[in-house]
Tab-separated table of C-alpha atoms in Angstrom:
chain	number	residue	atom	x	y	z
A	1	UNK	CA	141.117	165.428	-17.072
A	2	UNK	CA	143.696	162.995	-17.516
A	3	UNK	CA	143.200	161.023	-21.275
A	4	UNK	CA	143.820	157.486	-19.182
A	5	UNK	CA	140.644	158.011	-16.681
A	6	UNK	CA	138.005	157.255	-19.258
A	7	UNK	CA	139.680	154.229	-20.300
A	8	UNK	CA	140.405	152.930	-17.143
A	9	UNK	CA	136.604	153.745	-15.790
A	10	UNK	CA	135.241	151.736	-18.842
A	11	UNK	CA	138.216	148.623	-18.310
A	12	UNK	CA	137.261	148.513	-14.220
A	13	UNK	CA	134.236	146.373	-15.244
A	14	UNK	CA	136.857	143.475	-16.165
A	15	UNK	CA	138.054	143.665	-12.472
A	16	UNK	CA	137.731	139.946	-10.558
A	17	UNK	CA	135.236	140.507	-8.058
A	18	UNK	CA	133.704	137.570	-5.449
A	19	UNK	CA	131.002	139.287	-4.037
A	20	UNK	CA	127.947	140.384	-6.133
A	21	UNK	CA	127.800	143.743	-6.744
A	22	UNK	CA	124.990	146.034	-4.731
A	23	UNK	CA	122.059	147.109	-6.767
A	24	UNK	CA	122.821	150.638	-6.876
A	25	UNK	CA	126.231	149.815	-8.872
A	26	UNK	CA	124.095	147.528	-11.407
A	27	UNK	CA	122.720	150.093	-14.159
A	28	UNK	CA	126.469	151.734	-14.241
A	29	UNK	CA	127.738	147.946	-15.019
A	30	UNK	CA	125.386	147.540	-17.830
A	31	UNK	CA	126.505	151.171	-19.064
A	32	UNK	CA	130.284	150.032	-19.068
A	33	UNK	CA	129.243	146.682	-20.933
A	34	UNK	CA	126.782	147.977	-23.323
A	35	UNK	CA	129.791	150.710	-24.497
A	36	UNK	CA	132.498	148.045	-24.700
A	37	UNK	CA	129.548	145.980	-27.054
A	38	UNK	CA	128.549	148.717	-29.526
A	39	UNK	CA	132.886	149.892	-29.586
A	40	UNK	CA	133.278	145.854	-30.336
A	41	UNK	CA	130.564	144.887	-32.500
A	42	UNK	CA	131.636	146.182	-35.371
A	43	UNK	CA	134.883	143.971	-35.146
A	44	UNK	CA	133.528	141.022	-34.093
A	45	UNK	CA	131.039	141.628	-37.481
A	46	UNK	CA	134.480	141.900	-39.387
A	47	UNK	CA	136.211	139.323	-38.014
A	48	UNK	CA	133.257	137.091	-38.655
A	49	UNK	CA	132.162	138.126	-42.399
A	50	UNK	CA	136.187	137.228	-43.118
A	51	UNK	CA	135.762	133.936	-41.832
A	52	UNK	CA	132.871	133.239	-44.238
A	53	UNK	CA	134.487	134.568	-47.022
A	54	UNK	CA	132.346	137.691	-47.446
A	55	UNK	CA	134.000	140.973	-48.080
A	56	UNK	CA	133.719	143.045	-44.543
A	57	UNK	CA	134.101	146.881	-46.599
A	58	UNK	CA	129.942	146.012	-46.941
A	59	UNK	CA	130.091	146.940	-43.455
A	60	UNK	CA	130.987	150.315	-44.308
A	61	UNK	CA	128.388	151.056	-47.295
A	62	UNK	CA	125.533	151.885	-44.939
A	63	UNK	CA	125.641	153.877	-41.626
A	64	UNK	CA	122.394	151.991	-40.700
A	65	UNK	CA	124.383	148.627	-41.147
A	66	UNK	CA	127.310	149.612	-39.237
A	67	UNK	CA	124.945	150.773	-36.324
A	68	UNK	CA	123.339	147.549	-36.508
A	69	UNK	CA	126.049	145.477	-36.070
A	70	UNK	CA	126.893	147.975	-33.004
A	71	UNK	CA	124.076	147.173	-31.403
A	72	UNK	CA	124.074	143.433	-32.217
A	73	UNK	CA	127.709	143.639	-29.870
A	74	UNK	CA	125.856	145.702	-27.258
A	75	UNK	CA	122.940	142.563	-27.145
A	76	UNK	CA	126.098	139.896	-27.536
A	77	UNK	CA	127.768	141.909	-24.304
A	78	UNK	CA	124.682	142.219	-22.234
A	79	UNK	CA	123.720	138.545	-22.461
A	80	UNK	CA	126.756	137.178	-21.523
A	81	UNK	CA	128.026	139.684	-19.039
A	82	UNK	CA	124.147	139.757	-17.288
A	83	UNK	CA	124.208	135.855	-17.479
A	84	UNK	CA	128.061	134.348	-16.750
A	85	UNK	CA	129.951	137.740	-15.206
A	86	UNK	CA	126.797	138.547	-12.582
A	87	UNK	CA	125.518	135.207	-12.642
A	88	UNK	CA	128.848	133.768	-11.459
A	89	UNK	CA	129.044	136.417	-8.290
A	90	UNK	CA	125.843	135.913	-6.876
A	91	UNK	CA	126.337	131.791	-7.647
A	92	UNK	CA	129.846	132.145	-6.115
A	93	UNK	CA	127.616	134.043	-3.054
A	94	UNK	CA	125.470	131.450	-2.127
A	95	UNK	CA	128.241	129.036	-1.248
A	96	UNK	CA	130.526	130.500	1.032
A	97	UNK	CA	132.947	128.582	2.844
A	98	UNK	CA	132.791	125.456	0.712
A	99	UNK	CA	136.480	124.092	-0.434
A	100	UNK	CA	137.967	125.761	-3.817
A	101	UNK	CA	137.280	122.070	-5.838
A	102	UNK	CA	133.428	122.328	-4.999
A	103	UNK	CA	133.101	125.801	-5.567
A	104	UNK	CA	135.265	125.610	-9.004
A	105	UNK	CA	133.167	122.569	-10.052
A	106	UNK	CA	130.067	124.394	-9.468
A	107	UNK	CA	130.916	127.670	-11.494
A	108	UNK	CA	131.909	125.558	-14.549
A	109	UNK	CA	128.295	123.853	-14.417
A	110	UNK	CA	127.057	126.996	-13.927
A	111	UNK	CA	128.467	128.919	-16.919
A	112	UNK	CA	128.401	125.935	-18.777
A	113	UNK	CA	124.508	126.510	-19.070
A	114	UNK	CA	124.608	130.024	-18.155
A	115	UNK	CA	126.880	130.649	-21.524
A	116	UNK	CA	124.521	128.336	-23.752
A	117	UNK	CA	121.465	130.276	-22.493
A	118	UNK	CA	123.224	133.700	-22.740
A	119	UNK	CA	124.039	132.526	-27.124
A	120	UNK	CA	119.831	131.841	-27.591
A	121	UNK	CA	119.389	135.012	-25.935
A	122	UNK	CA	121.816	136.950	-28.373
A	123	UNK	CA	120.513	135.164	-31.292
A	124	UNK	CA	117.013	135.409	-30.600
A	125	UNK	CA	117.264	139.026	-30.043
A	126	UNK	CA	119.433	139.771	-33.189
A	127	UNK	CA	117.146	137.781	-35.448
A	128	UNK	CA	114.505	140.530	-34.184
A	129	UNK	CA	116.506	143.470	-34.996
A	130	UNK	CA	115.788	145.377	-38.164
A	131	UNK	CA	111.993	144.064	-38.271
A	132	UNK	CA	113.449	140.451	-39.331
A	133	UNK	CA	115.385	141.533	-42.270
A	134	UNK	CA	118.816	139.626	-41.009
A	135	UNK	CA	118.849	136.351	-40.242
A	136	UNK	CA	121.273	133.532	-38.850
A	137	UNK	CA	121.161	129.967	-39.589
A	138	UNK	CA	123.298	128.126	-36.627
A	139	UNK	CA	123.391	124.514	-37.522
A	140	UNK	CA	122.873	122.057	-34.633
A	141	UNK	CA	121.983	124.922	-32.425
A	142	UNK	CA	119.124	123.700	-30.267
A	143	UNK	CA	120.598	120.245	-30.291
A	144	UNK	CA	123.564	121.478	-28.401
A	145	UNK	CA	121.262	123.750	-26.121
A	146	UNK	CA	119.884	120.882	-25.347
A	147	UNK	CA	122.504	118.955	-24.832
A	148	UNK	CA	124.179	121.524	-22.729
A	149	UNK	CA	121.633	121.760	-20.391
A	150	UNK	CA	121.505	117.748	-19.738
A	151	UNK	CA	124.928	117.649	-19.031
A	152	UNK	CA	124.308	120.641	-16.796
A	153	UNK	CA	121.762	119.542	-15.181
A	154	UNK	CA	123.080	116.221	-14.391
A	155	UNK	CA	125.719	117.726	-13.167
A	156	UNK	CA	124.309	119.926	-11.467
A	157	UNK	CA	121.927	116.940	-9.475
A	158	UNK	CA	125.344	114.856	-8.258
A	159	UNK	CA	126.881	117.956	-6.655
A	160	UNK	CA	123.620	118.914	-4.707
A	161	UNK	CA	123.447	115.762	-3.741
A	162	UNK	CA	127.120	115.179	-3.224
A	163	UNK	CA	126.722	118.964	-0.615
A	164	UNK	CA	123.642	117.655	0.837
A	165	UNK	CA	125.792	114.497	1.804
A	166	UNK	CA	128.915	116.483	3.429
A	167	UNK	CA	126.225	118.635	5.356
A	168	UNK	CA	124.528	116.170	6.930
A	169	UNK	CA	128.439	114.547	7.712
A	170	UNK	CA	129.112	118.048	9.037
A	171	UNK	CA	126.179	118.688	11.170
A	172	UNK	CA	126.759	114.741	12.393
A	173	UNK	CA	130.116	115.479	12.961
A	174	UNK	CA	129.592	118.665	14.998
A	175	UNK	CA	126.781	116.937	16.946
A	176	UNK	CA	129.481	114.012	18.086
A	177	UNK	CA	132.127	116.421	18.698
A	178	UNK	CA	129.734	118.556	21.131
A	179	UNK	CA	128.592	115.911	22.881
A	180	UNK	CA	132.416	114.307	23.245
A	181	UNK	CA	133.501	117.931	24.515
A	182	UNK	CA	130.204	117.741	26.704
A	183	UNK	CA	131.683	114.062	28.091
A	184	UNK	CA	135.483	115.065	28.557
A	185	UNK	CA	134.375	118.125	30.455
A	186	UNK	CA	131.579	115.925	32.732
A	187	UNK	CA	134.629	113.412	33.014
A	188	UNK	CA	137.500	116.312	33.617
A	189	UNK	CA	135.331	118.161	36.527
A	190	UNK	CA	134.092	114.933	38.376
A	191	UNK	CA	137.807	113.412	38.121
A	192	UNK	CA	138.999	117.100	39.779
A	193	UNK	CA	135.816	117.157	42.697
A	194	UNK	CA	137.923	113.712	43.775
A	195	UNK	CA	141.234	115.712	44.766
A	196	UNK	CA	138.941	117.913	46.858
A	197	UNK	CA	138.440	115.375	49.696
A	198	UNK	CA	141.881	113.842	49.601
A	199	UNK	CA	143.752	117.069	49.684
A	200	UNK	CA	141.340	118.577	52.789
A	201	UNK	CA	142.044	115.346	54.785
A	202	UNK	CA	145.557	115.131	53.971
A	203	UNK	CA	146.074	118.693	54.830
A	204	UNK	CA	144.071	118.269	57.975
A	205	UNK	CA	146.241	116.014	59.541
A	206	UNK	CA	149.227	117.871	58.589
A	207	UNK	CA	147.028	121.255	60.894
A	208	UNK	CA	146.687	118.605	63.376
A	209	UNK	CA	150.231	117.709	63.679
A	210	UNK	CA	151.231	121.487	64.862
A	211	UNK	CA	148.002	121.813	67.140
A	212	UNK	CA	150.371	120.347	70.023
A	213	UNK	CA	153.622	121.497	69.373
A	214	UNK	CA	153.241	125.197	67.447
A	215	UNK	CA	149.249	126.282	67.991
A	216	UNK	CA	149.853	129.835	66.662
A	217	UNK	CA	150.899	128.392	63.661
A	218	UNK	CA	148.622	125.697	63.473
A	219	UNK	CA	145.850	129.106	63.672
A	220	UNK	CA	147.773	130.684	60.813
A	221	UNK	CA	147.419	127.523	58.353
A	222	UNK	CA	143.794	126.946	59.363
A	223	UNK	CA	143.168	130.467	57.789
A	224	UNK	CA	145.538	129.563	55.003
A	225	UNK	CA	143.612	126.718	54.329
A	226	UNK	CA	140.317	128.434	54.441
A	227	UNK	CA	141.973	130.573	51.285
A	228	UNK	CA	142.524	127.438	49.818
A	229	UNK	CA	139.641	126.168	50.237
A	230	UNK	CA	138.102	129.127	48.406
A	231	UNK	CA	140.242	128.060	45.178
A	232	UNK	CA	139.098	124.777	45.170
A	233	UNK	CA	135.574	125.628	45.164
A	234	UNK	CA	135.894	128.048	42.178
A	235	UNK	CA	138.046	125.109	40.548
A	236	UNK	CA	135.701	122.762	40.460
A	237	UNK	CA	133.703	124.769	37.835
A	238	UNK	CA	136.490	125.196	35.031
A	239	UNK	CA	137.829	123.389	33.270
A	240	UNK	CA	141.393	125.445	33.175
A	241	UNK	CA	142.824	127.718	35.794
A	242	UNK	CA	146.047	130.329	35.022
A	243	UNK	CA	149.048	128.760	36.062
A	244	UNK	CA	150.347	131.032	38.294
A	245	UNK	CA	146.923	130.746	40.577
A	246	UNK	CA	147.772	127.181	40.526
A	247	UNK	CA	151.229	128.008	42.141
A	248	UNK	CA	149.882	130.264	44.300
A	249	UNK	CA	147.637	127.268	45.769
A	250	UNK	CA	150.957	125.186	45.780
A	251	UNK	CA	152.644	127.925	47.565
A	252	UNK	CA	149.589	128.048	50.068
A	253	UNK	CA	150.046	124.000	50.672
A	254	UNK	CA	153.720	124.006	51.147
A	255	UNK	CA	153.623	126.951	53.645
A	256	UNK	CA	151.356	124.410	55.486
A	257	UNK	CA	153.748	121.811	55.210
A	258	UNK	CA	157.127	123.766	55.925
A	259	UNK	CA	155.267	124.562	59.699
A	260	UNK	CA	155.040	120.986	59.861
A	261	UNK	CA	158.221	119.744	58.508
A	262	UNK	CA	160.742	123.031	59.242
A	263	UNK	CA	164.114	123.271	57.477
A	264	UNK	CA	163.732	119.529	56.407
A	265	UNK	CA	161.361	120.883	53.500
A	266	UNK	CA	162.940	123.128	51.116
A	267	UNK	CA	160.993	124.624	48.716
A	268	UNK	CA	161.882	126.118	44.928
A	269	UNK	CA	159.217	127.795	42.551
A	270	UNK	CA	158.796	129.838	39.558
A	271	UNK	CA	159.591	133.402	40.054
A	272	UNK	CA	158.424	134.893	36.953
A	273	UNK	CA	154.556	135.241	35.555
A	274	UNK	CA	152.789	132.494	33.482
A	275	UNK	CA	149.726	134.059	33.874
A	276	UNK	CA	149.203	133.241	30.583
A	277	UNK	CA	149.574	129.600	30.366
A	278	UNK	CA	146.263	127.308	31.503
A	279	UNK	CA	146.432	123.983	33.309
A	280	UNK	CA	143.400	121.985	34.972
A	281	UNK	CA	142.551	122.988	38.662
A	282	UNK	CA	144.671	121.070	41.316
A	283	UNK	CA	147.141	118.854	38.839
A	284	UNK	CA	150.042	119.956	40.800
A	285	UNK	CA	149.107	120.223	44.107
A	286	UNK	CA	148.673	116.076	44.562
A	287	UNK	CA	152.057	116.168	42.538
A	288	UNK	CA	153.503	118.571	45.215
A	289	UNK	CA	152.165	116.135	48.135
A	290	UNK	CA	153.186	113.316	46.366
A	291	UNK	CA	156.897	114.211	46.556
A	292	UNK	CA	156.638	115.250	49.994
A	293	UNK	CA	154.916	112.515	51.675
A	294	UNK	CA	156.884	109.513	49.504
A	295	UNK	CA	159.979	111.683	49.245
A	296	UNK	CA	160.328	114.218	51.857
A	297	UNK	CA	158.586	113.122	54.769
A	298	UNK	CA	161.097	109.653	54.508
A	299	UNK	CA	164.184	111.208	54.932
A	300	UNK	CA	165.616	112.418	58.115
A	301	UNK	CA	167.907	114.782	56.171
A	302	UNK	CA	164.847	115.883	54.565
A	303	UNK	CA	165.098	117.425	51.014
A	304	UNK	CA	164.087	119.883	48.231
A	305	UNK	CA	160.748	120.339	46.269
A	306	UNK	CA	160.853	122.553	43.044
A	307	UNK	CA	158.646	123.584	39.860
A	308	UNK	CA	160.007	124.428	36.642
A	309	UNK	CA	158.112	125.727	33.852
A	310	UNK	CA	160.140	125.597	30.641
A	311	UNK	CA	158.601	126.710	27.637
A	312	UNK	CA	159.060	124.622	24.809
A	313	UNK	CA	158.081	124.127	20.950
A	314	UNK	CA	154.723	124.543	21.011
A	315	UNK	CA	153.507	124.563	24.482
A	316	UNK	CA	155.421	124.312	28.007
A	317	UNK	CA	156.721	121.874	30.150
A	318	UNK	CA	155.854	121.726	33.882
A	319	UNK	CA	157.857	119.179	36.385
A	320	UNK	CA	157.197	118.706	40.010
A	321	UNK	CA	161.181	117.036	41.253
A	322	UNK	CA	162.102	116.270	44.623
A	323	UNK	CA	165.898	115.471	46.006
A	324	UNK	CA	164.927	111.777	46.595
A	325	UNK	CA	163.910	108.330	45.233
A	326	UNK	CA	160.776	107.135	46.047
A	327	UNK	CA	159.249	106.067	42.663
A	328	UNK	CA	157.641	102.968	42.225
A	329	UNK	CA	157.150	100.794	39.194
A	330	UNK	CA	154.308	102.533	37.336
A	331	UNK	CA	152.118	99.706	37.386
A	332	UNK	CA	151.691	100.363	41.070
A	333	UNK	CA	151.951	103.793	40.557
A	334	UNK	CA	148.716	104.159	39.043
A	335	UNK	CA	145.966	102.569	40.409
A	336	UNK	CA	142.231	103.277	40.653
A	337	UNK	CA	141.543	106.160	42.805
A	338	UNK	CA	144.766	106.839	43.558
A	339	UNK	CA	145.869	110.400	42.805
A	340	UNK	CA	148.279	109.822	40.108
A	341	UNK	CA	145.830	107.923	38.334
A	342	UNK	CA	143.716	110.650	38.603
A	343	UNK	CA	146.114	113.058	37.255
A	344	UNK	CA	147.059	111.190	34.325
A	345	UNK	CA	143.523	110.980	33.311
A	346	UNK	CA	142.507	114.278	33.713
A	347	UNK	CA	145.931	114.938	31.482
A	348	UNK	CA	144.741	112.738	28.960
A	349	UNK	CA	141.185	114.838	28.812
A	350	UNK	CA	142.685	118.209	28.792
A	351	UNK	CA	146.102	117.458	26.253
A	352	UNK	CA	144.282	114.682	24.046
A	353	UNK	CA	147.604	112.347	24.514
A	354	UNK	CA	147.238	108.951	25.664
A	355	UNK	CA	150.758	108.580	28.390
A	356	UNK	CA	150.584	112.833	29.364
A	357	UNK	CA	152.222	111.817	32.336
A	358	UNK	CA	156.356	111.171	32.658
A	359	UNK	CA	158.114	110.039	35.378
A	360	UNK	CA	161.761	110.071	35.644
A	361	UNK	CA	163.795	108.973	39.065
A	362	UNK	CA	167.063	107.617	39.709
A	363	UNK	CA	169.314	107.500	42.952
A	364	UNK	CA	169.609	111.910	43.102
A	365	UNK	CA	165.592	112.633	42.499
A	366	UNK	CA	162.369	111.482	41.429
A	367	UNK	CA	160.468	113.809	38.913
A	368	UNK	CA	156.811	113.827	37.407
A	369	UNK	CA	156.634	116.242	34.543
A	370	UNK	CA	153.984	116.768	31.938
A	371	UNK	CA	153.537	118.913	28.819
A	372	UNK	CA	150.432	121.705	28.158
């Protein structure tokens, strides 16, 4: 056996530990402490008979003495070990979670009483050993029991209270935040059922447009549409869709309008996946329509609508640009139950920031471009 194993089995019991230990483990703990008590007594009897002046070789002119004073550590170990070492895990158990100040402030009124109850332990036991023969006078001993425990107890009164007080601003806290979740996503969904009825009518007219002049194709985008239709529906239940369904609904719309519009609408999207990146249901789609009927559908030349999707620090930035100027000032941009005003809301809801919405146009383009 290696000559270090025994020492470090009987030094593992000074080991930090947060959790209390399980029951089973408990008797071997007190075995570990009640060895290191009766291998320290002795010293701890030395150390103190020097300090009074007595000669500490009396130690050694009685085996019965020296085993007393053994088990006088063992009783000195125990107390404090069972009381502040244990005492502390199962106290540091029953407040998980709270910050480091509150849970350090705690302990200390803890072990402040927990070490003045674990010295009248000690000394009332070691009075008792021998039948009575020793005894110890410890002036001022109760008083500062006493004492101890007011403080501790005092103490111990303004931090319950002080807890009970940030629970109750927790739970409060928690309620309000639930129900302003509840709100925003009452507020985000009815804001999105509006885009339903002003993209089918708007898109219906554009179907209408073709029934004279192309009515294959007007067939083929009545079926697209009926695919569209089918995301919008399942839309209007979440809060957040992927982003690449949401430009495969843009893709859908534009194919619509290209039948309707021919070369005069060019079209540029994302090519590669953002599968992984969420956006509200239908906040590009009015974008998209936006720049084609102020942009697009005003220009005999005609002109180009594109996405980007630039990541950036922290999130991604999404822009909807077309080749042409057709911006307004944005007072009259956004007005009540218009579509950009409902966009910018719903941006507000789902990115918490007050102006989510940018605009940017000069003589070359016109470009609406948020951040997720």
């Amino acid at each position: 056996m290696n000559p270090a194993t025994p020492f470090q089995w009987l030094t593992s019991i000074f080991r930090l530990h947060r959790d209390p230990p399980p029951w089973r483990e408990i008797p071997l703990l007190l075995l570990k402490c009640s060895i290191w008590g009766f291998l320290v007594g002795p010293f701890m009897a030395i150390f103190f008979m020097a300090l009074s002046g007595k000669n500490p070789l009396l130690l050694f002119q009685s085996p019965a003495v020296l085993l007393w004073v053994a088990c006088t550590g063992v009783v000195w170990a125990l107390s404090f070990y069972i009381l502040c070492g244990l005492g502390s895990r199962w106290v540091r158990s029953l407040i998980p979670g709270y910050p480091p100040s509150i849970v350090g402030t705690l302990l200390v009124v803890y072990n402040m009483i927990a070490s003045s109850l674990a010295f009248a332990v000690a000394i009332t036991i070691n009075t008792r050993l021998g039948g009575g023969v020793v005894h110890f006078e410890v002036p001022f001993f109760w008083q500062m029991l006493v004492i101890d425990g007011l403080i501790g107890g005092i103490l111990a009164l303004v931090i319950s209270a002080f807890l009970k007080l940030k629970l109750q601003v927790e739970r409060t806290q928690h309620e309000l935040s639930r129900k302003a979740i509840e709100t925003a996503r009452a507020q985000a969904l009815a804001l999105q059922s509006q885009i339903n009825p002003h993209f089918f009518f708007n898109t219906l007219n554009s179907i209408s447009a073709l029934v004279d002049d192309d009515p294959d194709a007007a067939k083929q985008m009545i079926g697209r549409l009926a695919d569209m239709f089918r995301y919008t529906l399942g839309c209007t239940h979440n809060e957040s869709v992927g982003l690449d369904q949401e430009l495969q609904f843009v893709r859908d719309y534009l194919a619509i309008e290209q039948a309707r519009f021919r070369r005069r609408l060019r079209v540029k999207l994302p090519i590669e996946s953002v599968s992984d990146i969420r956006v509200p249901g239908l906040i590009l789609q009015p974008l998209v329509e936006n720049a084609v009927k102020h942009g697009i559908a005003r220009s005999i030349e005609g002109g180009t609508v594109s996405i980007e999707v630039e990541r950036v620090d922290g999130g991604t930035r999404i822009s909807v640009r077309n080749t042409a100027d057709h911006a307004a000032a944005p007072a009259t941009l956004y007005k009540t139950g218009h579509a950009l005003e409902n966009i910018r809301a719903r941006l507000r809801l789902f990115t918490g920031r007050q102006d989510p919405l940018q605009i940017v146009w000069n003589a070359e383009f016109t470009e609406f471009s948020f951040e997720i």
